[in-house]
GROMACS .gro file of C-alpha atoms in nm:
model
  319
    1MET     CA    1 -11.616   1.330 -22.435
    2PRO     CA    2 -11.831   1.622 -22.313
    3ALA     CA    3 -12.187   1.629 -22.445
    4ALA     CA    4 -12.258   1.862 -22.736
    5PRO     CA    5 -12.425   2.186 -22.627
    6GLU     CA    6 -12.799   2.201 -22.689
    7LEU     CA    7 -12.968   2.511 -22.831
    8ALA     CA    8 -13.341   2.549 -22.888
    9VAL     CA    9 -13.492   2.815 -23.114
   10LEU     CA   10 -13.844   2.947 -23.056
   11MET     CA   11 -13.944   3.089 -23.393
   12ASP     CA   12 -14.222   3.137 -23.643
   13PRO     CA   13 -14.336   2.827 -23.837
   14VAL     CA   14 -14.035   2.693 -24.023
   15THR     CA   15 -14.244   2.652 -24.338
   16THR     CA   16 -14.287   3.031 -24.361
   17ILE     CA   17 -13.914   3.113 -24.345
   18GLN     CA   18 -13.723   3.249 -24.646
   19PRO     CA   19 -13.383   3.084 -24.590
   20ALA     CA   20 -13.190   3.312 -24.828
   21LYS     CA   21 -13.279   3.617 -24.617
   22ASP     CA   22 -13.358   3.494 -24.268
   23SER     CA   23 -13.120   3.577 -23.981
   24THR     CA   24 -13.246   3.287 -23.768
   25VAL     CA   25 -13.141   3.042 -24.040
   26ALA     CA   26 -12.791   3.189 -24.024
   27MET     CA   27 -12.789   3.133 -23.647
   28LEU     CA   28 -12.899   2.769 -23.684
   29ARG     CA   29 -12.626   2.710 -23.942
   30ALA     CA   30 -12.364   2.874 -23.721
   31ALA     CA   31 -12.471   2.657 -23.427
   32ALA     CA   32 -12.451   2.343 -23.642
   33ARG     CA   33 -12.098   2.433 -23.755
   34ARG     CA   34 -11.999   2.449 -23.388
   35GLY     CA   35 -12.132   2.102 -23.317
   36CYS     CA   36 -12.445   2.210 -23.131
   37VAL     CA   37 -12.758   1.998 -23.110
   38THR     CA   38 -13.037   2.228 -23.231
   39TRP     CA   39 -13.407   2.207 -23.150
   40TYR     CA   40 -13.706   2.387 -23.302
   41PHE     CA   41 -14.036   2.489 -23.142
   42GLU     CA   42 -14.313   2.746 -23.175
   43GLN     CA   43 -14.516   2.944 -22.920
   44GLY     CA   44 -14.787   2.678 -22.906
   45ASP     CA   45 -14.525   2.417 -22.815
   46LEU     CA   46 -14.435   2.591 -22.488
   47TRP     CA   47 -14.614   2.562 -22.153
   48VAL     CA   48 -14.556   2.574 -21.778
   49ARG     CA   49 -14.669   2.288 -21.551
   50ASP     CA   50 -14.642   2.338 -21.175
   51GLY     CA   51 -14.388   2.614 -21.227
   52ARG     CA   52 -14.169   2.416 -21.468
   53ALA     CA   53 -14.124   2.529 -21.829
   54GLU     CA   54 -14.171   2.242 -22.073
   55ALA     CA   55 -14.187   2.225 -22.451
   56ARG     CA   56 -14.262   2.002 -22.744
   57LEU     CA   57 -13.930   2.009 -22.932
   58ARG     CA   58 -13.820   1.872 -23.266
   59ARG     CA   59 -13.460   1.825 -23.371
   60ILE     CA   60 -13.380   2.051 -23.664
   61GLU     CA   61 -13.088   1.977 -23.893
   62VAL     CA   62 -12.991   2.250 -24.137
   63GLY     CA   63 -12.788   2.248 -24.454
   64ASP     CA   64 -12.606   2.519 -24.646
   65GLN     CA   65 -12.839   2.508 -24.947
   66ASP     CA   66 -13.151   2.722 -24.958
   67GLN     CA   67 -13.353   2.446 -25.123
   68ASP     CA   68 -13.466   2.175 -24.879
   69TRP     CA   69 -13.260   2.356 -24.619
   70TYR     CA   70 -13.389   2.175 -24.307
   71ARG     CA   71 -13.500   1.840 -24.172
   72LEU     CA   72 -13.720   1.795 -23.866
   73GLY     CA   73 -13.715   1.498 -23.629
   74GLU     CA   74 -13.998   1.352 -23.426
   75ALA     CA   75 -14.152   1.565 -23.151
   76VAL     CA   76 -14.014   1.511 -22.801
   77THR     CA   77 -14.170   1.655 -22.484
   78ARG     CA   78 -13.920   1.758 -22.218
   79PRO     CA   79 -13.842   2.030 -21.963
   80LEU     CA   80 -13.638   2.319 -22.096
   81ALA     CA   81 -13.411   2.286 -21.792
   82GLY     CA   82 -13.098   2.111 -21.912
   83ILE     CA   83 -13.092   2.283 -22.250
   84GLY     CA   84 -12.805   2.529 -22.267
   85ALA     CA   85 -12.985   2.818 -22.433
   86VAL     CA   86 -13.311   2.919 -22.598
   87LEU     CA   87 -13.302   3.177 -22.876
   88MET     CA   88 -13.627   3.377 -22.873
   89ARG     CA   89 -13.668   3.453 -23.243
   90LYS     CA   90 -14.045   3.491 -23.269
   91ASP     CA   91 -14.114   3.796 -23.483
   92PRO     CA   92 -14.339   4.073 -23.351
   93PRO     CA   93 -14.616   4.185 -23.315
   94PHE     CA   94 -14.534   4.239 -22.951
   95ASP     CA   95 -14.881   4.149 -22.832
   96THR     CA   96 -15.025   3.996 -22.515
   97GLU     CA   97 -14.934   3.645 -22.631
   98TYR     CA   98 -14.573   3.755 -22.681
   99ILE     CA   99 -14.566   3.890 -22.324
  100TYR     CA  100 -14.710   3.566 -22.188
  101THR     CA  101 -14.440   3.375 -22.376
  102THR     CA  102 -14.170   3.581 -22.202
  103TYR     CA  103 -14.319   3.486 -21.864
  104LEU     CA  104 -14.300   3.117 -21.954
  105LEU     CA  105 -13.944   3.154 -22.079
  106GLU     CA  106 -13.852   3.329 -21.757
  107ARG     CA  107 -13.941   3.010 -21.571
  108ALA     CA  108 -13.681   2.832 -21.786
  109ALA     CA  109 -13.430   3.107 -21.708
  110THR     CA  110 -13.494   3.052 -21.337
  111ALA     CA  111 -13.401   2.686 -21.393
  112GLY     CA  112 -13.065   2.788 -21.540
  113VAL     CA  113 -13.140   2.814 -21.912
  114LEU     CA  114 -12.985   3.109 -22.097
  115ILE     CA  115 -13.263   3.293 -22.283
  116VAL     CA  116 -13.152   3.517 -22.570
  117ASN     CA  117 -13.268   3.786 -22.531
  118ASP     CA  118 -13.349   3.802 -22.160
  119PRO     CA  119 -13.729   3.777 -22.112
  120ARG     CA  120 -13.742   4.067 -21.867
  121GLY     CA  121 -13.555   4.284 -22.112
  122LEU     CA  122 -13.795   4.189 -22.391
  123ARG     CA  123 -14.083   4.310 -22.174
  124ASP     CA  124 -13.911   4.622 -22.040
  125MET     CA  125 -13.744   4.753 -22.355
  126ASN     CA  126 -14.011   4.866 -22.597
  127GLU     CA  127 -13.812   4.923 -22.911
  128LYS     CA  128 -13.928   5.281 -22.951
  129VAL     CA  129 -13.985   5.391 -22.591
  130PHE     CA  130 -13.650   5.261 -22.462
  131THR     CA  131 -13.470   5.527 -22.665
  132ALA     CA  132 -13.582   5.762 -22.384
  133TRP     CA  133 -13.315   5.601 -22.163
  134PHE     CA  134 -13.051   5.752 -22.396
  135PRO     CA  135 -13.172   6.106 -22.477
  136GLU     CA  136 -12.818   6.220 -22.556
  137CYS     CA  137 -12.819   5.972 -22.847
  138CYS     CA  138 -13.153   6.074 -22.994
  139ALA     CA  139 -13.313   6.355 -23.193
  140PRO     CA  140 -13.598   6.550 -23.028
  141THR     CA  141 -13.871   6.298 -22.944
  142LEU     CA  142 -14.213   6.314 -22.782
  143ILE     CA  143 -14.412   6.013 -22.654
  144THR     CA  144 -14.765   6.117 -22.569
  145ARG     CA  145 -15.140   6.065 -22.602
  146ASP     CA  146 -15.199   6.440 -22.628
  147MET     CA  147 -15.289   6.531 -22.986
  148ASP     CA  148 -15.254   6.902 -22.917
  149GLY     CA  149 -14.907   6.833 -22.780
  150MET     CA  150 -14.823   6.653 -23.103
  151GLY     CA  151 -14.942   6.952 -23.301
  152GLU     CA  152 -14.723   7.184 -23.096
  153PHE     CA  153 -14.426   6.953 -23.148
  154LEU     CA  154 -14.488   6.961 -23.525
  155ALA     CA  155 -14.499   7.341 -23.525
  156GLU     CA  156 -14.177   7.351 -23.321
  157GLN     CA  157 -13.983   7.102 -23.536
  158GLY     CA  158 -14.124   7.191 -23.879
  159ARG     CA  159 -14.129   6.830 -24.001
  160ILE     CA  160 -14.180   6.513 -23.799
  161VAL     CA  161 -14.212   6.135 -23.817
  162CYS     CA  162 -14.512   5.979 -23.638
  163LYS     CA  163 -14.512   5.615 -23.523
  164PRO     CA  164 -14.722   5.371 -23.323
  165LEU     CA  165 -14.531   5.218 -23.032
  166HIS     CA  166 -14.609   4.859 -23.127
  167GLY     CA  167 -14.534   4.861 -23.502
  168MET     CA  168 -14.263   4.686 -23.703
  169GLY     CA  169 -14.133   4.680 -24.058
  170GLY     CA  170 -14.223   5.041 -24.125
  171ARG     CA  171 -14.596   4.991 -24.070
  172SER     CA  172 -14.812   5.298 -24.000
  173ILE     CA  173 -14.521   5.545 -24.008
  174PHE     CA  174 -14.615   5.894 -24.128
  175VAL     CA  175 -14.411   6.200 -24.221
  176LEU     CA  176 -14.580   6.536 -24.163
  177GLY     CA  177 -14.480   6.893 -24.240
  178ASP     CA  178 -14.600   7.200 -24.049
  179GLY     CA  179 -14.938   7.300 -24.185
  180ASP     CA  180 -15.013   6.955 -24.330
  181ALA     CA  181 -15.392   6.920 -24.352
  182ASN     CA  182 -15.363   6.551 -24.263
  183SER     CA  183 -15.183   6.607 -23.933
  184ARG     CA  184 -15.491   6.594 -23.710
  185VAL     CA  185 -15.626   6.274 -23.862
  186VAL     CA  186 -15.282   6.111 -23.831
  187PHE     CA  187 -15.269   6.204 -23.462
  188GLU     CA  188 -15.623   6.072 -23.414
  189THR     CA  189 -15.538   5.745 -23.589
  190LEU     CA  190 -15.215   5.678 -23.401
  191THR     CA  191 -15.351   5.771 -23.056
  192ASP     CA  192 -15.704   5.635 -23.111
  193TYR     CA  193 -15.835   5.980 -23.027
  194GLY     CA  194 -15.609   6.022 -22.726
  195ARG     CA  195 -15.651   5.672 -22.581
  196ARG     CA  196 -15.310   5.530 -22.685
  197TYR     CA  197 -14.954   5.653 -22.662
  198ALA     CA  198 -14.764   5.721 -22.983
  199MET     CA  199 -14.426   5.866 -23.075
  200VAL     CA  200 -14.332   6.172 -23.278
  201GLN     CA  201 -13.973   6.256 -23.367
  202ARG     CA  202 -13.797   6.528 -23.557
  203TYR     CA  203 -13.770   6.427 -23.922
  204LEU     CA  204 -13.407   6.360 -24.013
  205PRO     CA  205 -13.352   6.442 -24.382
  206GLU     CA  206 -13.032   6.233 -24.394
  207ILE     CA  207 -13.251   5.927 -24.438
  208ALA     CA  208 -13.298   6.014 -24.807
  209THR     CA  209 -12.925   5.996 -24.882
  210SER     CA  210 -12.763   5.794 -24.600
  211GLY     CA  211 -13.058   5.576 -24.511
  212ASP     CA  212 -13.183   5.424 -24.187
  213THR     CA  213 -12.878   5.232 -24.065
  214ARG     CA  214 -12.903   4.910 -23.863
  215ILE     CA  215 -12.605   4.858 -23.630
  216LEU     CA  216 -12.587   4.514 -23.472
  217LEU     CA  217 -12.454   4.456 -23.120
  218VAL     CA  218 -12.344   4.112 -23.000
  219ASP     CA  219 -12.312   4.098 -22.620
  220GLY     CA  220 -12.281   4.476 -22.620
  221GLU     CA  221 -12.007   4.493 -22.886
  222PRO     CA  222 -12.080   4.654 -23.226
  223MET     CA  223 -12.016   4.449 -23.536
  224PRO     CA  224 -11.771   4.611 -23.783
  225HIS     CA  225 -12.026   4.675 -24.057
  226ALA     CA  226 -12.377   4.818 -24.044
  227LEU     CA  227 -12.661   4.800 -24.296
  228ALA     CA  228 -12.776   5.133 -24.440
  229ARG     CA  229 -13.130   5.092 -24.573
  230ILE     CA  230 -13.189   5.356 -24.839
  231PRO     CA  231 -13.556   5.435 -24.909
  232SER     CA  232 -13.690   5.389 -25.260
  233GLY     CA  233 -13.773   5.704 -25.453
  234SER     CA  234 -14.144   5.649 -25.398
  235ASP     CA  235 -14.137   5.583 -25.021
  236HIS     CA  236 -13.993   5.767 -24.719
  237ARG     CA  237 -13.938   5.455 -24.506
  238GLY     CA  238 -13.596   5.299 -24.456
  239ASN     CA  239 -13.724   4.944 -24.411
  240LEU     CA  240 -13.633   4.652 -24.635
  241ALA     CA  241 -13.992   4.531 -24.601
  242ALA     CA  242 -14.105   4.865 -24.747
  243GLY     CA  243 -13.876   4.841 -25.051
  244ALA     CA  244 -13.559   5.005 -24.919
  245THR     CA  245 -13.219   4.894 -25.054
  246GLY     CA  246 -12.966   4.760 -24.805
  247ILE     CA  247 -12.602   4.871 -24.839
  248ALA     CA  248 -12.344   4.744 -24.590
  249ARG     CA  249 -12.093   5.005 -24.469
  250GLU     CA  250 -11.825   5.040 -24.204
  251LEU     CA  251 -11.910   5.199 -23.874
  252ASN     CA  252 -11.805   5.561 -23.834
  253GLU     CA  253 -11.690   5.750 -23.525
  254ARG     CA  254 -12.043   5.863 -23.435
  255ASP     CA  255 -12.172   5.505 -23.466
  256ARG     CA  256 -11.905   5.382 -23.228
  257TRP     CA  257 -11.987   5.657 -22.978
  258LEU     CA  258 -12.355   5.562 -22.981
  259CYS     CA  259 -12.260   5.197 -22.925
  260SER     CA  260 -12.033   5.295 -22.635
  261ARG     CA  261 -12.332   5.453 -22.462
  262ILE     CA  262 -12.589   5.180 -22.530
  263GLY     CA  263 -12.385   4.860 -22.565
  264PRO     CA  264 -12.277   4.823 -22.198
  265VAL     CA  265 -12.638   4.862 -22.082
  266MET     CA  266 -12.749   4.591 -22.323
  267ARG     CA  267 -12.477   4.355 -22.202
  268GLU     CA  268 -12.556   4.418 -21.835
  269ARG     CA  269 -12.924   4.346 -21.892
  270GLY     CA  270 -12.872   4.020 -22.079
  271MET     CA  271 -12.956   4.145 -22.427
  272LEU     CA  272 -12.703   3.953 -22.637
  273PHE     CA  273 -12.834   4.049 -22.981
  274VAL     CA  274 -12.958   4.403 -23.039
  275GLY     CA  275 -13.010   4.625 -23.342
  276LEU     CA  276 -12.972   5.003 -23.322
  277ASP     CA  277 -13.153   5.204 -23.590
  278VAL     CA  278 -12.960   5.522 -23.666
  279ILE     CA  279 -13.052   5.812 -23.895
  280GLY     CA  280 -12.826   6.113 -23.933
  281GLY     CA  281 -12.622   6.010 -23.630
  282PHE     CA  282 -12.924   5.973 -23.400
  283VAL     CA  283 -13.075   5.653 -23.260
  284THR     CA  284 -13.442   5.620 -23.353
  285GLU     CA  285 -13.515   5.267 -23.225
  286ILE     CA  286 -13.347   4.994 -23.019
  287ASN     CA  287 -13.451   4.656 -23.158
  288VAL     CA  288 -13.439   4.370 -22.908
  289THR     CA  289 -13.718   4.130 -23.011
  290SER     CA  290 -13.587   3.973 -23.332
  291PRO     CA  291 -13.317   4.188 -23.497
  292THR     CA  292 -13.232   4.115 -23.859
  293GLY     CA  293 -12.976   4.230 -24.115
  294ILE     CA  294 -12.725   3.948 -24.069
  295ARG     CA  295 -12.765   3.799 -24.414
  296GLU     CA  296 -12.735   4.123 -24.611
  297ILE     CA  297 -12.416   4.223 -24.429
  298GLN     CA  298 -12.268   3.876 -24.469
  299LYS     CA  299 -12.337   3.870 -24.843
  300GLN     CA  300 -12.181   4.212 -24.901
  301ARG     CA  301 -11.895   4.215 -24.647
  302GLY     CA  302 -11.846   3.854 -24.538
  303ASP     CA  303 -11.902   3.920 -24.165
  304ASP     CA  304 -12.007   3.607 -23.976
  305ILE     CA  305 -12.231   3.788 -23.729
  306ALA     CA  306 -12.436   3.474 -23.661
  307GLY     CA  307 -12.114   3.295 -23.567
  308ARG     CA  308 -12.016   3.577 -23.334
  309LEU     CA  309 -12.355   3.550 -23.164
  310ILE     CA  310 -12.340   3.172 -23.121
  311ASP     CA  311 -11.986   3.203 -22.984
  312ALA     CA  312 -12.114   3.458 -22.730
  313VAL     CA  313 -12.402   3.228 -22.635
  314LEU     CA  314 -12.169   2.930 -22.587
  315ALA     CA  315 -11.930   3.142 -22.381
  316ARG     CA  316 -12.218   3.246 -22.153
  317ILE     CA  317 -12.329   2.882 -22.117
  318GLN     CA  318 -11.977   2.771 -22.025
  319ALA     CA  319 -11.938   3.057 -21.780
   0.00000   0.00000   0.00000
């Protein structure tokens, strides 16, 4: 009998996870259903010795109930070489420690371990900046340190969204209209008085009615349903963490066109699980670090996106 495939998941502390909502939990359950041996570790459990990536791993067994949903085994120290795949599911912030972690994981990739997503892609594809590789898919966008340039962009567009390049979950996102007295202080705050890059985009009013839609790609292929996150009446942000409501819907023709442009690039660069954020038919972000939305879509539409991902991972391992 062939040995069961081994998958390790680098994630946030398991004690902090909300199993009813967490996409990583869905992945662990999907892997267990396919007979995989699953391991758990955190950033502090990973190191490189003499060029070899090693980790302190613990077997994790998961159940289908959200109460007492996991059991951990004793810690075992071993090289990552020999494990079929490592799922990098550590949530942002994308800070220096995150970058160092990708370097260590790249040593495992060199030894033949499949890393999902590819460590080089995690470093290269800033979730906001990488939209610049697909300008035909995006609304007018400016990435700059120049506060005067931001002001000119605001006057040109009439209404804009302003974002830091390192944020997540809707943090520090501002909407400004032409003539807004707060515009200069927003530009100062986001750029640290011209010392940091930030992004400004044309405001897309469709977010109020159609939401900020998360489309999930597995190995470059779009899943059949997306998650439209409709802002609450008291907030402009289409983020579940900011109080938006998630409504699963079928992909439309424009969605599929966007995926046809971006999906093949993601597949070629080893990004097996990617989330596209789309407002009014335009891509606003390309999420590669730790995309979510699996659980909401599954509850509303029954799609087993986690299963599709694990199947893609196992197919890559076998290939």
